[in-house]
């Protein structure tokens, strides 16, 4: 598996880059594409993803005292199975830091990795090279 850069752009002092895995496709379920990206990034040394729930939406039934979860390489399959339905329905922010100058989030329903870095750094453009 490898990352493929699909889009780059900048907004003021922020550089954006989007990536997909060569193994992701429209014939796989959203859960499969999302999980593939998470597992790939864990295999490359990412330590965690923080899942921040979007409270305030009508369809969101999360407990206001429970605003986030974390997933790590050690997250059990049972925990994954309990988190995935809510993640697919409510689209929380699933984010981590890839480096000192680059943060990343994964879109739950597509598995697309969106990386950002702030000027003068352009780490987001080079994730394929150093991850």
mmCIF file of N, CA and C in Angstrom:
data_model
loop_
_atom_site.group_PDB
_atom_site.id
_atom_site.type_symbol
_atom_site.label_atom_id
_atom_site.label_comp_id
_atom_site.label_asym_id
_atom_site.label_seq_id
_atom_site.Cartn_x
_atom_site.Cartn_y
_atom_site.Cartn_z
ATOM 1 N N UNK A 1 0.844 -1.195 0.000
ATOM 2 C CA UNK A 1 0.000 0.000 0.000
ATOM 3 C C UNK A 1 0.879 1.244 0.000
ATOM 4 N N UNK A 2 0.389 2.254 -0.677
ATOM 5 C CA UNK A 2 1.104 3.528 -0.635
ATOM 6 C C UNK A 2 0.116 4.679 -0.774
ATOM 7 N N UNK A 3 0.542 5.834 -0.262
ATOM 8 C CA UNK A 3 -0.268 7.041 -0.366
ATOM 9 C C UNK A 3 -0.129 7.663 -1.752
ATOM 10 N N UNK A 4 -1.236 8.204 -2.227
ATOM 11 C CA UNK A 4 -1.244 8.929 -3.493
ATOM 12 C C UNK A 4 -1.789 10.324 -3.207
ATOM 13 N N UNK A 5 -1.040 11.337 -3.584
ATOM 14 C CA UNK A 5 -1.493 12.721 -3.391
ATOM 15 C C UNK A 5 -2.532 13.046 -4.460
ATOM 16 N N UNK A 6 -3.711 13.507 -4.020
ATOM 17 C CA UNK A 6 -4.799 13.761 -4.968
ATOM 18 C C UNK A 6 -5.087 15.236 -5.179
ATOM 19 N N UNK A 7 -4.723 16.077 -4.220
ATOM 20 C CA UNK A 7 -5.013 17.503 -4.362
ATOM 21 C C UNK A 7 -4.104 18.295 -3.442
ATOM 22 N N UNK A 8 -3.653 19.453 -3.929
ATOM 23 C CA UNK A 8 -2.908 20.392 -3.085
ATOM 24 C C UNK A 8 -3.443 21.791 -3.342
ATOM 25 N N UNK A 9 -3.432 22.590 -2.299
ATOM 26 C CA UNK A 9 -3.833 23.989 -2.438
ATOM 27 C C UNK A 9 -3.369 24.737 -1.201
ATOM 28 N N UNK A 10 -3.392 26.055 -1.279
ATOM 29 C CA UNK A 10 -3.012 26.857 -0.123
ATOM 30 C C UNK A 10 -4.066 27.935 0.099
ATOM 31 N N UNK A 11 -4.207 28.288 1.369
ATOM 32 C CA UNK A 11 -5.117 29.363 1.780
ATOM 33 C C UNK A 11 -4.356 30.240 2.754
ATOM 34 N N UNK A 12 -4.079 31.443 2.373
ATOM 35 C CA UNK A 12 -3.265 32.373 3.151
ATOM 36 C C UNK A 12 -1.970 31.709 3.557
ATOM 37 N N UNK A 13 -1.763 31.432 4.841
ATOM 38 C CA UNK A 13 -0.493 30.863 5.300
ATOM 39 C C UNK A 13 -0.572 29.358 5.567
ATOM 40 N N UNK A 14 -1.552 28.677 5.004
ATOM 41 C CA UNK A 14 -1.733 27.247 5.258
ATOM 42 C C UNK A 14 -1.619 26.475 3.949
ATOM 43 N N UNK A 15 -0.826 25.400 3.983
ATOM 44 C CA UNK A 15 -0.693 24.500 2.846
ATOM 45 C C UNK A 15 -1.526 23.259 3.131
ATOM 46 N N UNK A 16 -2.349 22.858 2.164
ATOM 47 C CA UNK A 16 -3.221 21.695 2.301
ATOM 48 C C UNK A 16 -2.819 20.648 1.275
ATOM 49 N N UNK A 17 -2.916 19.381 1.665
ATOM 50 C CA UNK A 17 -2.706 18.280 0.724
ATOM 51 C C UNK A 17 -3.630 17.133 1.118
ATOM 52 N N UNK A 18 -4.207 16.512 0.109
ATOM 53 C CA UNK A 18 -5.087 15.363 0.348
ATOM 54 C C UNK A 18 -4.451 14.122 -0.255
ATOM 55 N N UNK A 19 -4.670 13.005 0.439
ATOM 56 C CA UNK A 19 -4.093 11.736 0.031
ATOM 57 C C UNK A 19 -5.124 10.614 0.154
ATOM 58 N N UNK A 20 -4.974 9.609 -0.689
ATOM 59 C CA UNK A 20 -5.720 8.361 -0.580
ATOM 60 C C UNK A 20 -4.703 7.226 -0.656
ATOM 61 N N UNK A 21 -5.138 6.051 -0.278
ATOM 62 C CA UNK A 21 -4.298 4.870 -0.440
ATOM 63 C C UNK A 21 -4.589 4.217 -1.784
ATOM 64 N N UNK A 22 -3.584 3.640 -2.375
ATOM 65 C CA UNK A 22 -3.804 2.964 -3.654
ATOM 66 C C UNK A 22 -4.768 1.782 -3.530
ATOM 67 N N UNK A 23 -4.992 1.288 -2.317
ATOM 68 C CA UNK A 23 -5.892 0.145 -2.115
ATOM 69 C C UNK A 23 -7.347 0.560 -1.846
ATOM 70 N N UNK A 24 -7.595 1.851 -1.636
ATOM 71 C CA UNK A 24 -8.950 2.316 -1.381
ATOM 72 C C UNK A 24 -9.702 2.437 -2.705
ATOM 73 N N UNK A 25 -11.018 2.158 -2.653
ATOM 74 C CA UNK A 25 -11.813 2.358 -3.863
ATOM 75 C C UNK A 25 -13.287 2.454 -3.521
ATOM 76 N N UNK A 26 -14.061 2.843 -4.508
ATOM 77 C CA UNK A 26 -15.483 3.088 -4.318
ATOM 78 C C UNK A 26 -16.285 1.813 -4.085
ATOM 79 N N UNK A 27 -15.695 0.659 -4.359
ATOM 80 C CA UNK A 27 -16.408 -0.597 -4.173
ATOM 81 C C UNK A 27 -16.284 -1.130 -2.750
ATOM 82 N N UNK A 28 -15.403 -0.532 -1.968
ATOM 83 C CA UNK A 28 -15.271 -0.902 -0.556
ATOM 84 C C UNK A 28 -16.215 -0.042 0.271
ATOM 85 N N UNK A 29 -16.561 -0.543 1.430
ATOM 86 C CA UNK A 29 -17.447 0.219 2.308
ATOM 87 C C UNK A 29 -16.689 1.408 2.893
ATOM 88 N N UNK A 30 -17.431 2.438 3.334
ATOM 89 C CA UNK A 30 -16.757 3.570 3.988
ATOM 90 C C UNK A 30 -15.916 3.110 5.180
ATOM 91 N N UNK A 31 -16.433 2.149 5.931
ATOM 92 C CA UNK A 31 -15.696 1.640 7.088
ATOM 93 C C UNK A 31 -14.375 1.006 6.663
ATOM 94 N N UNK A 32 -14.390 0.235 5.562
ATOM 95 C CA UNK A 32 -13.161 -0.413 5.078
ATOM 96 C C UNK A 32 -12.128 0.616 4.632
ATOM 97 N N UNK A 33 -12.563 1.626 3.881
ATOM 98 C CA UNK A 33 -11.625 2.657 3.418
ATOM 99 C C UNK A 33 -11.070 3.467 4.578
ATOM 100 N N UNK A 34 -11.917 3.821 5.536
ATOM 101 C CA UNK A 34 -11.473 4.571 6.711
ATOM 102 C C UNK A 34 -10.480 3.746 7.523
ATOM 103 N N UNK A 35 -10.845 2.511 7.809
ATOM 104 C CA UNK A 35 -9.994 1.648 8.626
ATOM 105 C C UNK A 35 -8.663 1.381 7.929
ATOM 106 N N UNK A 36 -8.678 1.242 6.602
ATOM 107 C CA UNK A 36 -7.430 1.016 5.867
ATOM 108 C C UNK A 36 -6.467 2.182 6.057
ATOM 109 N N UNK A 37 -6.989 3.415 5.992
ATOM 110 C CA UNK A 37 -6.128 4.589 6.170
ATOM 111 C C UNK A 37 -5.581 4.648 7.587
ATOM 112 N N UNK A 38 -6.448 4.429 8.574
ATOM 113 C CA UNK A 38 -5.992 4.452 9.967
ATOM 114 C C UNK A 38 -4.920 3.390 10.190
ATOM 115 N N UNK A 39 -5.175 2.164 9.764
ATOM 116 C CA UNK A 39 -4.204 1.081 9.960
ATOM 117 C C UNK A 39 -2.890 1.363 9.230
ATOM 118 N N UNK A 40 -2.966 1.924 8.031
ATOM 119 C CA UNK A 40 -1.754 2.279 7.292
ATOM 120 C C UNK A 40 -0.928 3.296 8.085
ATOM 121 N N UNK A 41 -1.581 4.336 8.577
ATOM 122 C CA UNK A 41 -0.848 5.370 9.320
ATOM 123 C C UNK A 41 -0.279 4.825 10.627
ATOM 124 N N UNK A 42 -1.005 3.936 11.289
ATOM 125 C CA UNK A 42 -0.449 3.284 12.481
ATOM 126 C C UNK A 42 0.792 2.477 12.103
ATOM 127 N N UNK A 43 0.760 1.799 10.970
ATOM 128 C CA UNK A 43 1.911 0.994 10.553
ATOM 129 C C UNK A 43 3.127 1.873 10.239
ATOM 130 N N UNK A 44 2.890 3.161 9.957
ATOM 131 C CA UNK A 44 3.973 4.095 9.651
ATOM 132 C C UNK A 44 4.426 4.883 10.882
ATOM 133 N N UNK A 45 3.905 4.532 12.051
ATOM 134 C CA UNK A 45 4.394 5.147 13.279
ATOM 135 C C UNK A 45 3.487 6.157 13.942
ATOM 136 N N UNK A 46 2.324 6.442 13.363
ATOM 137 C CA UNK A 46 1.389 7.354 14.033
ATOM 138 C C UNK A 46 0.948 6.689 15.334
ATOM 139 N N UNK A 47 0.949 7.442 16.424
ATOM 140 C CA UNK A 47 0.694 6.884 17.754
ATOM 141 C C UNK A 47 -0.776 6.883 18.159
ATOM 142 N N UNK A 48 -1.566 7.844 17.654
ATOM 143 C CA UNK A 48 -2.970 7.945 18.071
ATOM 144 C C UNK A 48 -3.755 8.807 17.093
ATOM 145 N N UNK A 49 -5.059 8.673 17.164
ATOM 146 C CA UNK A 49 -5.993 9.600 16.536
ATOM 147 C C UNK A 49 -6.987 10.012 17.599
ATOM 148 N N UNK A 50 -7.252 11.289 17.669
ATOM 149 C CA UNK A 50 -8.255 11.797 18.597
ATOM 150 C C UNK A 50 -9.555 11.987 17.816
ATOM 151 N N UNK A 51 -10.616 11.403 18.329
ATOM 152 C CA UNK A 51 -11.942 11.498 17.724
ATOM 153 C C UNK A 51 -12.712 12.537 18.522
ATOM 154 N N UNK A 52 -12.997 13.672 17.915
ATOM 155 C CA UNK A 52 -13.712 14.760 18.584
ATOM 156 C C UNK A 52 -15.120 14.827 18.015
ATOM 157 N N UNK A 53 -16.086 14.626 18.889
ATOM 158 C CA UNK A 53 -17.478 14.552 18.454
ATOM 159 C C UNK A 53 -18.067 15.931 18.241
ATOM 160 N N UNK A 54 -18.902 16.044 17.227
ATOM 161 C CA UNK A 54 -19.549 17.295 16.850
ATOM 162 C C UNK A 54 -20.898 17.385 17.548
ATOM 163 N N UNK A 55 -20.930 17.956 18.701
ATOM 164 C CA UNK A 55 -22.194 18.086 19.424
ATOM 165 C C UNK A 55 -22.994 19.242 18.847
ATOM 166 N N UNK A 56 -24.289 19.145 18.967
ATOM 167 C CA UNK A 56 -25.144 20.217 18.493
ATOM 168 C C UNK A 56 -25.920 19.856 17.254
ATOM 169 N N UNK A 57 -25.499 18.807 16.547
ATOM 170 C CA UNK A 57 -26.266 18.371 15.394
ATOM 171 C C UNK A 57 -27.468 17.570 15.876
ATOM 172 N N UNK A 58 -28.581 17.687 15.179
ATOM 173 C CA UNK A 58 -29.793 16.976 15.566
ATOM 174 C C UNK A 58 -29.588 15.472 15.647
ATOM 175 N N UNK A 59 -28.806 14.931 14.710
ATOM 176 C CA UNK A 59 -28.629 13.490 14.674
ATOM 177 C C UNK A 59 -27.607 12.987 15.679
ATOM 178 N N UNK A 60 -26.964 13.876 16.373
ATOM 179 C CA UNK A 60 -25.891 13.476 17.280
ATOM 180 C C UNK A 60 -26.443 13.190 18.670
ATOM 181 N N UNK A 61 -26.244 11.972 19.112
ATOM 182 C CA UNK A 61 -26.774 11.593 20.419
ATOM 183 C C UNK A 61 -25.666 11.314 21.434
ATOM 184 N N UNK A 62 -24.468 11.884 21.212
ATOM 185 C CA UNK A 62 -23.361 11.653 22.130
ATOM 186 C C UNK A 62 -23.609 12.368 23.445
ATOM 187 N N UNK A 63 -23.106 11.801 24.473
ATOM 188 C CA UNK A 63 -23.176 12.364 25.815
ATOM 189 C C UNK A 63 -22.325 13.633 25.858
ATOM 190 N N UNK A 64 -22.887 14.789 26.294
ATOM 191 C CA UNK A 64 -22.099 16.023 26.317
ATOM 192 C C UNK A 64 -20.893 15.947 27.255
ATOM 193 N N UNK A 65 -20.874 14.974 28.137
ATOM 194 C CA UNK A 65 -19.711 14.781 29.006
ATOM 195 C C UNK A 65 -18.634 13.931 28.327
ATOM 196 N N UNK A 66 -18.979 13.333 27.195
ATOM 197 C CA UNK A 66 -18.058 12.451 26.476
ATOM 198 C C UNK A 66 -17.786 13.090 25.113
ATOM 199 N N UNK A 67 -16.842 14.006 25.074
ATOM 200 C CA UNK A 67 -16.599 14.802 23.871
ATOM 201 C C UNK A 67 -15.584 14.202 22.920
ATOM 202 N N UNK A 68 -14.804 13.243 23.380
ATOM 203 C CA UNK A 68 -13.813 12.659 22.480
ATOM 204 C C UNK A 68 -13.415 11.256 22.934
ATOM 205 N N UNK A 69 -12.837 10.526 22.023
ATOM 206 C CA UNK A 69 -12.209 9.227 22.263
ATOM 207 C C UNK A 69 -10.857 9.264 21.592
ATOM 208 N N UNK A 70 -10.036 8.282 21.893
ATOM 209 C CA UNK A 70 -8.774 8.118 21.178
ATOM 210 C C UNK A 70 -8.690 6.690 20.676
ATOM 211 N N UNK A 71 -8.119 6.537 19.486
ATOM 212 C CA UNK A 71 -7.795 5.210 18.992
ATOM 213 C C UNK A 71 -6.284 5.152 18.813
ATOM 214 N N UNK A 72 -5.736 4.017 19.129
ATOM 215 C CA UNK A 72 -4.291 3.790 19.048
ATOM 216 C C UNK A 72 -4.067 2.450 18.348
ATOM 217 N N UNK A 73 -2.818 2.120 18.067
ATOM 218 C CA UNK A 73 -2.565 0.797 17.483
ATOM 219 C C UNK A 73 -3.030 -0.345 18.393
ATOM 220 N N UNK A 74 -3.168 -0.077 19.677
ATOM 221 C CA UNK A 74 -3.591 -1.103 20.626
ATOM 222 C C UNK A 74 -5.109 -1.164 20.826
ATOM 223 N N UNK A 75 -5.861 -0.318 20.132
ATOM 224 C CA UNK A 75 -7.317 -0.326 20.277
ATOM 225 C C UNK A 75 -7.851 -1.701 19.875
ATOM 226 N N UNK A 76 -8.680 -2.263 20.739
ATOM 227 C CA UNK A 76 -9.196 -3.611 20.486
ATOM 228 C C UNK A 76 -10.241 -3.598 19.376
ATOM 229 N N UNK A 77 -10.441 -4.757 18.780
ATOM 230 C CA UNK A 77 -11.458 -4.898 17.735
ATOM 231 C C UNK A 77 -12.846 -4.613 18.297
ATOM 232 N N UNK A 78 -13.070 -4.989 19.532
ATOM 233 C CA UNK A 78 -14.347 -4.717 20.190
ATOM 234 C C UNK A 78 -14.602 -3.214 20.305
ATOM 235 N N UNK A 79 -13.578 -2.461 20.681
ATOM 236 C CA UNK A 79 -13.694 -1.009 20.778
ATOM 237 C C UNK A 79 -13.959 -0.394 19.400
ATOM 238 N N UNK A 80 -13.217 -0.881 18.383
ATOM 239 C CA UNK A 80 -13.441 -0.403 17.016
ATOM 240 C C UNK A 80 -14.897 -0.598 16.612
ATOM 241 N N UNK A 81 -15.420 -1.793 16.860
ATOM 242 C CA UNK A 81 -16.797 -2.108 16.467
ATOM 243 C C UNK A 81 -17.803 -1.229 17.193
ATOM 244 N N UNK A 82 -17.481 -0.818 18.402
ATOM 245 C CA UNK A 82 -18.395 0.055 19.144
ATOM 246 C C UNK A 82 -18.316 1.507 18.646
ATOM 247 N N UNK A 83 -17.162 1.935 18.136
ATOM 248 C CA UNK A 83 -16.984 3.313 17.683
ATOM 249 C C UNK A 83 -17.424 3.560 16.241
ATOM 250 N N UNK A 84 -17.217 2.590 15.360
ATOM 251 C CA UNK A 84 -17.438 2.818 13.928
ATOM 252 C C UNK A 84 -18.851 3.261 13.541
ATOM 253 N N UNK A 85 -19.918 2.651 14.067
ATOM 254 C CA UNK A 85 -21.256 3.106 13.636
ATOM 255 C C UNK A 85 -21.504 4.592 13.921
ATOM 256 N N UNK A 86 -21.141 5.057 15.091
ATOM 257 C CA UNK A 86 -21.311 6.470 15.434
ATOM 258 C C UNK A 86 -20.410 7.372 14.617
ATOM 259 N N UNK A 87 -19.216 6.883 14.296
ATOM 260 C CA UNK A 87 -18.294 7.681 13.497
ATOM 261 C C UNK A 87 -18.820 7.844 12.073
ATOM 262 N N UNK A 88 -19.383 6.793 11.522
ATOM 263 C CA UNK A 88 -19.917 6.872 10.164
ATOM 264 C C UNK A 88 -21.164 7.762 10.117
ATOM 265 N N UNK A 89 -21.955 7.718 11.171
ATOM 266 C CA UNK A 89 -23.192 8.503 11.190
ATOM 267 C C UNK A 89 -22.946 9.971 11.500
ATOM 268 N N UNK A 90 -22.124 10.265 12.500
ATOM 269 C CA UNK A 90 -21.993 11.628 13.003
ATOM 270 C C UNK A 90 -20.772 12.378 12.492
ATOM 271 N N UNK A 91 -19.879 11.721 11.784
ATOM 272 C CA UNK A 91 -18.727 12.363 11.164
ATOM 273 C C UNK A 91 -17.888 13.219 12.118
ATOM 274 N N UNK A 92 -17.373 12.631 13.188
ATOM 275 C CA UNK A 92 -16.518 13.422 14.076
ATOM 276 C C UNK A 92 -15.198 13.771 13.397
ATOM 277 N N UNK A 93 -14.465 14.685 13.998
ATOM 278 C CA UNK A 93 -13.113 14.999 13.533
ATOM 279 C C UNK A 93 -12.189 13.895 14.040
ATOM 280 N N UNK A 94 -11.436 13.287 13.153
ATOM 281 C CA UNK A 94 -10.493 12.226 13.501
ATOM 282 C C UNK A 94 -9.117 12.740 13.105
ATOM 283 N N UNK A 95 -8.344 13.175 14.091
ATOM 284 C CA UNK A 95 -7.131 13.929 13.773
ATOM 285 C C UNK A 95 -5.929 13.492 14.605
ATOM 286 N N UNK A 96 -4.751 13.846 14.094
ATOM 287 C CA UNK A 96 -3.489 13.588 14.781
ATOM 288 C C UNK A 96 -2.438 14.554 14.264
ATOM 289 N N UNK A 97 -1.266 14.523 14.861
ATOM 290 C CA UNK A 97 -0.114 15.288 14.367
ATOM 291 C C UNK A 97 0.836 14.293 13.713
ATOM 292 N N UNK A 98 1.229 14.603 12.493
ATOM 293 C CA UNK A 98 2.185 13.747 11.795
ATOM 294 C C UNK A 98 3.618 14.192 12.040
ATOM 295 N N UNK A 99 3.803 15.468 12.319
ATOM 296 C CA UNK A 99 5.129 16.009 12.621
ATOM 297 C C UNK A 99 4.939 17.303 13.395
ATOM 298 N N UNK A 100 6.036 17.952 13.731
ATOM 299 C CA UNK A 100 5.940 19.223 14.444
ATOM 300 C C UNK A 100 5.219 20.292 13.624
ATOM 301 N N UNK A 101 5.241 20.142 12.310
ATOM 302 C CA UNK A 101 4.672 21.172 11.434
ATOM 303 C C UNK A 101 3.511 20.680 10.586
ATOM 304 N N UNK A 102 3.019 19.477 10.850
ATOM 305 C CA UNK A 102 1.968 18.925 9.994
ATOM 306 C C UNK A 102 0.932 18.183 10.833
ATOM 307 N N UNK A 103 -0.313 18.588 10.711
ATOM 308 C CA UNK A 103 -1.393 17.855 11.348
ATOM 309 C C UNK A 103 -2.247 17.220 10.262
ATOM 310 N N UNK A 104 -3.033 16.235 10.651
ATOM 311 C CA UNK A 104 -3.801 15.493 9.660
ATOM 312 C C UNK A 104 -5.138 15.068 10.221
ATOM 313 N N UNK A 105 -6.110 14.952 9.350
ATOM 314 C CA UNK A 105 -7.411 14.411 9.723
ATOM 315 C C UNK A 105 -7.849 13.443 8.630
ATOM 316 N N UNK A 106 -8.691 12.502 9.016
ATOM 317 C CA UNK A 106 -9.213 11.513 8.076
ATOM 318 C C UNK A 106 -10.717 11.689 8.005
ATOM 319 N N UNK A 107 -11.242 11.740 6.791
ATOM 320 C CA UNK A 107 -12.679 11.815 6.582
ATOM 321 C C UNK A 107 -13.263 10.422 6.787
ATOM 322 N N UNK A 108 -14.219 10.303 7.717
ATOM 323 C CA UNK A 108 -14.739 8.989 8.079
ATOM 324 C C UNK A 108 -15.369 8.243 6.917
ATOM 325 N N UNK A 109 -16.175 8.899 6.120
ATOM 326 C CA UNK A 109 -16.915 8.190 5.074
ATOM 327 C C UNK A 109 -16.114 7.889 3.824
ATOM 328 N N UNK A 110 -14.955 8.509 3.661
ATOM 329 C CA UNK A 110 -14.153 8.257 2.457
ATOM 330 C C UNK A 110 -12.770 7.704 2.755
ATOM 331 N N UNK A 111 -12.258 7.944 3.947
ATOM 332 C CA UNK A 111 -10.902 7.522 4.259
ATOM 333 C C UNK A 111 -9.845 8.435 3.679
ATOM 334 N N UNK A 112 -10.235 9.618 3.194
ATOM 335 C CA UNK A 112 -9.278 10.575 2.634
ATOM 336 C C UNK A 112 -8.490 11.224 3.773
ATOM 337 N N UNK A 113 -7.191 11.310 3.592
ATOM 338 C CA UNK A 113 -6.296 11.948 4.557
ATOM 339 C C UNK A 113 -6.078 13.390 4.117
ATOM 340 N N UNK A 114 -6.375 14.327 5.003
ATOM 341 C CA UNK A 114 -6.200 15.755 4.711
ATOM 342 C C UNK A 114 -5.112 16.274 5.648
ATOM 343 N N UNK A 115 -4.005 16.709 5.068
ATOM 344 C CA UNK A 115 -2.860 17.202 5.845
ATOM 345 C C UNK A 115 -2.745 18.715 5.692
ATOM 346 N N UNK A 116 -2.357 19.377 6.774
ATOM 347 C CA UNK A 116 -2.138 20.823 6.727
ATOM 348 C C UNK A 116 -0.835 21.166 7.436
ATOM 349 N N UNK A 117 -0.164 22.187 6.911
ATOM 350 C CA UNK A 117 1.010 22.750 7.576
ATOM 351 C C UNK A 117 0.971 24.258 7.369
ATOM 352 N N UNK A 118 1.584 24.962 8.300
ATOM 353 C CA UNK A 118 1.543 26.422 8.301
ATOM 354 C C UNK A 118 2.860 26.989 7.799
ATOM 355 N N UNK A 119 2.770 28.074 7.014
ATOM 356 C CA UNK A 119 3.950 28.749 6.465
ATOM 357 C C UNK A 119 4.904 29.093 7.601
ATOM 358 N N UNK A 120 6.184 28.958 7.389
ATOM 359 C CA UNK A 120 6.841 28.708 6.103
ATOM 360 C C UNK A 120 7.001 27.218 5.789
ATOM 361 N N UNK A 121 6.441 26.339 6.608
ATOM 362 C CA UNK A 121 6.630 24.903 6.420
ATOM 363 C C UNK A 121 5.652 24.362 5.384
ATOM 364 N N UNK A 122 6.143 23.392 4.612
ATOM 365 C CA UNK A 122 5.306 22.771 3.597
ATOM 366 C C UNK A 122 5.278 21.257 3.772
ATOM 367 N N UNK A 123 5.378 20.808 5.021
ATOM 368 C CA UNK A 123 5.402 19.370 5.305
ATOM 369 C C UNK A 123 4.216 18.630 4.702
ATOM 370 N N UNK A 124 3.047 19.259 4.679
ATOM 371 C CA UNK A 124 1.845 18.601 4.171
ATOM 372 C C UNK A 124 2.007 18.138 2.727
ATOM 373 N N UNK A 125 2.835 18.849 1.963
ATOM 374 C CA UNK A 125 3.030 18.493 0.557
ATOM 375 C C UNK A 125 3.926 17.273 0.371
ATOM 376 N N UNK A 126 4.655 16.895 1.408
ATOM 377 C CA UNK A 126 5.679 15.862 1.272
ATOM 378 C C UNK A 126 5.443 14.644 2.153
ATOM 379 N N UNK A 127 4.202 14.434 2.576
ATOM 380 C CA UNK A 127 3.886 13.316 3.469
ATOM 381 C C UNK A 127 4.302 11.989 2.857
ATOM 382 N N UNK A 128 4.091 11.791 1.567
ATOM 383 C CA UNK A 128 4.465 10.544 0.894
ATOM 384 C C UNK A 128 5.956 10.240 1.042
ATOM 385 N N UNK A 129 6.773 11.280 1.080
ATOM 386 C CA UNK A 129 8.221 11.101 1.117
ATOM 387 C C UNK A 129 8.730 10.729 2.502
ATOM 388 N N UNK A 130 8.134 11.253 3.550
ATOM 389 C CA UNK A 130 8.721 11.037 4.877
ATOM 390 C C UNK A 130 7.874 10.184 5.798
ATOM 391 N N UNK A 131 6.705 9.805 5.384
ATOM 392 C CA UNK A 131 5.879 8.957 6.259
ATOM 393 C C UNK A 131 6.143 7.510 5.977
#
